[in-house]
Short mmCIF file of C-alpha atoms and ligand atoms in Angstrom, two decimals:
data_model
loop_
_atom_site.label_atom_id
_atom_site.label_comp_id
_atom_site.label_asym_id
_atom_site.label_seq_id
_atom_site.Cartn_x
_atom_site.Cartn_y
_atom_site.Cartn_z
CA UNK A 702 64.22 39.39 295.66
CA UNK A 703 63.18 39.74 292.02
CA UNK A 704 61.33 36.66 290.72
CA UNK A 705 64.00 35.85 288.14
CA UNK A 706 66.77 35.65 290.76
CA UNK A 707 64.73 33.64 293.26
CA UNK A 708 66.69 30.59 294.40
CA UNK A 709 65.13 27.17 294.73
CA UNK A 710 64.55 26.00 298.26
CA UNK A 711 66.39 23.00 299.67
CA UNK A 712 64.49 19.70 299.37
CA UNK A 713 64.48 16.61 301.56
CA UNK A 714 64.24 14.26 298.57
CA UNK A 715 67.80 13.88 297.31
CA UNK A 716 67.53 11.51 294.35
CA UNK A 717 68.70 12.54 290.90
CA UNK A 718 68.09 10.89 287.53
CA UNK A 719 65.39 8.34 286.84
CA UNK A 720 66.07 5.62 289.38
CA UNK A 721 66.29 5.13 293.14
CA UNK A 722 68.29 2.07 294.15
CA UNK A 723 66.89 0.91 297.48
CA UNK A 724 68.21 -2.09 299.41
CA UNK A 725 65.92 -4.57 297.68
CA UNK A 726 64.21 -2.81 294.76
CA UNK A 727 64.89 -0.28 292.00
CA UNK A 728 62.21 2.40 292.06
CA UNK A 729 61.64 4.54 288.97
CA UNK A 730 61.20 8.30 288.94
CA UNK A 731 58.68 9.00 286.17
CA UNK A 732 58.02 12.72 286.60
CA UNK A 733 58.74 15.59 288.95
CA UNK A 734 57.15 18.95 289.59
CA UNK A 735 59.91 21.10 291.10
CA UNK A 736 58.31 23.58 293.50
CA UNK A 737 56.63 22.41 295.62
CA UNK A 738 58.38 19.11 294.90
CA UNK A 739 55.97 16.40 293.73
CA UNK A 740 57.48 13.18 292.39
CA UNK A 741 55.66 10.40 290.55
CA UNK A 742 57.24 7.02 291.26
CA UNK A 743 56.82 3.62 289.66
CA UNK A 744 57.73 0.13 290.89
CA UNK A 745 57.59 1.18 294.54
CA UNK A 746 55.82 -2.04 295.52
CA UNK A 747 55.46 -5.35 293.68
CA UNK A 748 51.97 -6.65 292.86
CA UNK A 749 52.44 -9.27 295.59
CA UNK A 750 53.32 -6.62 298.18
CA UNK A 751 50.25 -4.56 297.21
CA UNK A 752 48.03 -7.64 297.52
CA UNK A 753 49.63 -8.55 300.84
CA UNK A 754 49.01 -5.07 302.32
CA UNK A 755 45.35 -5.22 301.28
CA UNK A 756 44.99 -8.73 302.67
CA UNK A 757 46.61 -7.82 306.01
CA UNK A 758 44.43 -4.74 306.51
CA UNK A 759 41.10 -5.95 305.10
CA UNK A 760 39.60 -7.12 308.38
CA UNK A 761 40.93 -4.20 310.41
CA UNK A 762 39.43 -1.31 308.46
CA UNK A 763 37.29 1.19 310.27
CA UNK A 764 35.85 4.55 309.33
CA UNK A 765 38.77 7.01 309.14
CA UNK A 766 39.20 9.54 311.90
CA UNK A 767 41.07 12.81 311.54
CA UNK A 768 42.29 15.42 313.97
CA UNK A 769 43.25 15.47 317.64
CA UNK A 770 39.85 14.37 318.87
CA UNK A 771 39.85 11.74 316.12
CA UNK A 772 36.21 12.19 315.30
CA UNK A 773 34.59 10.75 312.21
CA UNK A 774 34.61 13.62 309.76
CA UNK A 775 33.07 14.34 306.40
CA UNK A 776 36.45 15.53 305.04
CA UNK A 777 37.55 11.93 304.72
CA UNK A 778 34.91 9.33 304.02
CA UNK A 779 37.26 6.41 303.31
CA UNK A 780 37.89 3.49 305.67
CA UNK A 781 41.36 3.15 307.20
CA UNK A 782 43.77 1.47 309.60
CA UNK A 783 47.36 1.93 310.81
CA UNK A 784 50.01 -0.77 310.98
CA UNK A 785 52.22 -0.78 314.06
CA UNK A 786 55.83 -0.08 313.11
CA UNK A 787 57.73 -3.36 312.76
CA UNK A 788 54.36 -5.17 312.79
CA UNK A 789 55.73 -8.00 310.63
CA UNK A 790 58.45 -8.73 308.05
CA UNK A 791 56.49 -7.30 305.12
CA UNK A 792 55.87 -4.03 306.99
CA UNK A 793 59.52 -3.78 308.09
CA UNK A 794 60.72 -4.31 304.50
CA UNK A 795 58.27 -1.77 303.05
CA UNK A 796 58.97 0.81 305.79
CA UNK A 797 62.70 0.55 305.03
CA UNK A 798 62.13 1.06 301.31
CA UNK A 799 59.83 4.04 301.92
CA UNK A 800 62.42 5.52 304.28
CA UNK A 801 65.16 5.40 301.66
CA UNK A 802 62.86 6.90 299.00
CA UNK A 803 61.83 9.72 301.36
CA UNK A 804 65.38 10.14 302.71
CA UNK A 805 64.11 10.20 306.32
CA UNK A 806 64.73 7.55 309.02
CA UNK A 807 61.88 5.09 309.72
CA UNK A 808 61.55 6.45 313.29
CA UNK A 809 60.20 9.75 311.91
CA UNK A 810 57.21 8.00 310.31
CA UNK A 811 53.64 8.02 311.63
CA UNK A 812 53.36 4.38 310.53
CA UNK A 813 51.89 3.01 307.33
CA UNK A 814 48.23 3.86 307.00
CA UNK A 815 45.95 1.95 304.65
CA UNK A 816 42.90 3.70 303.22
CA UNK A 817 40.11 2.09 301.23
CA UNK A 818 37.62 4.08 299.17
CA UNK A 819 34.48 2.68 297.57
CA UNK A 820 32.40 4.57 294.96
CA UNK A 821 31.43 8.00 296.28
CA UNK A 822 34.11 7.98 298.97
CA UNK A 823 36.76 10.70 298.89
CA UNK A 824 39.30 12.70 300.85
CA UNK A 825 38.56 16.39 300.40
CA UNK A 826 41.39 18.89 299.83
CA UNK A 827 43.57 19.19 302.95
CA UNK A 828 47.12 19.75 304.18
CA UNK A 829 49.07 16.88 305.70
CA UNK A 830 50.93 19.26 308.05
CA UNK A 831 49.24 20.47 311.24
CA UNK A 832 48.28 24.12 311.68
CA UNK A 833 50.36 26.08 314.20
CA UNK A 834 47.44 26.08 316.64
CA UNK A 835 47.52 22.27 316.81
CA UNK A 836 49.74 20.78 319.54
CA UNK A 837 50.97 18.17 317.06
CA UNK A 838 52.66 20.96 315.07
CA UNK A 839 55.52 20.94 317.63
CA UNK A 840 56.82 17.96 315.69
CA UNK A 841 55.10 18.65 312.42
CA UNK A 842 54.83 16.51 309.31
CA UNK A 843 57.24 17.42 306.53
CA UNK A 844 56.62 14.92 303.70
CA UNK A 845 54.15 12.33 302.40
CA UNK A 846 54.13 9.30 300.14
CA UNK A 847 50.84 7.86 298.88
CA UNK A 848 51.26 4.43 297.30
CA UNK A 849 48.50 2.99 295.12
CA UNK A 850 47.71 -0.64 295.96
CA UNK A 851 45.34 -1.37 293.07
CA UNK A 852 44.15 -0.09 289.71
CA UNK A 853 41.00 1.99 290.04
CA UNK A 854 38.38 1.52 287.37
CA UNK A 855 37.31 5.18 287.36
CA UNK A 856 38.10 8.22 289.53
CA UNK A 857 40.10 8.37 292.77
CA UNK A 858 42.83 10.70 291.47
CA UNK A 859 45.12 12.40 293.97
CA UNK A 860 44.60 16.06 293.10
CA UNK A 861 46.48 19.29 293.89
CA UNK A 862 43.89 22.05 293.30
CA UNK A 863 46.33 24.98 293.64
CA UNK A 864 48.55 23.47 290.95
CA UNK A 865 45.80 22.18 288.64
CA UNK A 866 47.56 18.83 288.82
CA UNK A 867 46.31 15.31 289.45
CA UNK A 868 47.69 11.79 289.57
CA UNK A 869 45.71 8.72 288.50
CA UNK A 870 46.10 5.67 290.73
CA UNK A 871 48.03 2.73 289.32
CA UNK A 872 48.98 -0.39 291.25
CA UNK A 873 52.54 -0.20 292.67
CA UNK A 874 53.00 3.46 291.75
CA UNK A 875 53.19 6.37 294.19
CA UNK A 876 53.09 10.12 294.52
CA UNK A 877 55.60 11.76 296.86
CA UNK A 878 55.51 15.39 297.99
CA UNK A 879 57.09 17.52 300.69
CA UNK A 880 56.29 20.73 302.53
CA UNK A 881 59.25 21.55 304.79
CA UNK A 882 59.68 24.92 303.13
CA UNK A 883 60.43 28.33 304.57
CA UNK A 884 58.12 29.89 301.99
CA UNK A 885 54.58 29.63 303.38
CA UNK A 886 53.12 29.98 299.88
CA UNK A 887 55.04 26.90 298.68
CA UNK A 888 53.80 24.85 301.65
CA UNK A 889 50.24 25.87 300.94
CA UNK A 890 50.51 24.76 297.34
CA UNK A 891 50.69 21.17 298.63
CA UNK A 892 46.95 21.31 299.31
CA UNK A 893 45.67 17.97 297.98
CA UNK A 894 42.94 15.37 298.24
CA UNK A 895 41.63 12.07 296.93
CA UNK A 896 38.90 12.62 294.34
CA UNK A 897 35.73 10.53 294.71
CA UNK A 898 36.00 7.02 293.38
CA UNK A 899 33.47 6.60 290.57
CA UNK A 900 33.78 2.88 289.85
CA UNK A 901 35.73 0.10 291.53
CA UNK A 902 37.68 0.35 294.78
CA UNK A 903 40.74 2.41 295.65
CA UNK A 904 43.31 1.18 298.15
CA UNK A 905 46.33 3.29 299.17
CA UNK A 906 49.16 3.09 301.69
CA UNK A 907 50.27 6.45 303.10
CA UNK A 908 53.38 7.28 305.09
CA UNK A 909 53.68 10.74 306.70
CA UNK A 910 57.10 11.79 307.97
CA UNK A 911 57.75 14.10 310.94
CA UNK A 912 60.57 16.59 311.40
CA UNK A 913 61.84 14.74 314.47
CA UNK A 914 61.71 11.11 315.42
CA UNK A 915 58.58 9.77 317.13
CA UNK A 916 60.26 6.77 318.79
O1 LIG B 212 43.90 8.96 298.61
C1 LIG B 212 44.62 9.84 298.12
O2 LIG B 212 44.81 9.92 296.91
C2 LIG B 212 45.24 10.87 299.01
C3 LIG B 212 45.51 10.38 300.41
C4 LIG B 212 46.00 11.48 301.31
O3 LIG B 212 45.94 12.63 301.01
C5 LIG B 212 46.60 11.14 302.61
O4 LIG B 212 46.59 9.95 302.99
O5 LIG B 212 47.09 12.07 303.29
FE1 LIG B 213 46.92 13.91 302.53
#
């Protein structure tokens, strides 16, 4: 197909305009990059909810593990923890809101993961979906939201190296992106990472969604 007649691929995210009305909060759409779809969102969480997530996870953080064997890896040097789904009322409320933003039922989510980065810590460029050689790819990830839980003094941007695009963390804001595309090239453009924090701390909450339910 000639480039000028190429049709846009179907997206999971279905919100139009500049606002998403969820059950308990109006979330603002500030910017969108169309293909691959990357959406910058504001007012996803209140300051109190951000503080609460940090408080609840603070004592449970351990060095992040990635991959099937879940070994400590230099790709991600942050500390992290997962909440159990339905762990408490705050988690239930936030999971519901994330689910309506992402337009995917809560049961498809890996659970909310909290990551904490201190100066020098980073998450090198990676894909959130599993490679076809990984058993987990049978029910692969299709979309991600990264919510910023605090303002970072310096550094810690979420960057997309293939798009020359980056997002600076701001408390309560989020970056959403999806990769359930037929076009392999589009999927691969969602390569992203968390740049090293230079000063201050960076706290984020991530939700990854799977194609099929996990529970
Ligand atoms: O910390 C960030 O900005 C990115 C986090 C991320 O890529 C992830 O949790 O999958
Ligand atoms: Fe990621």
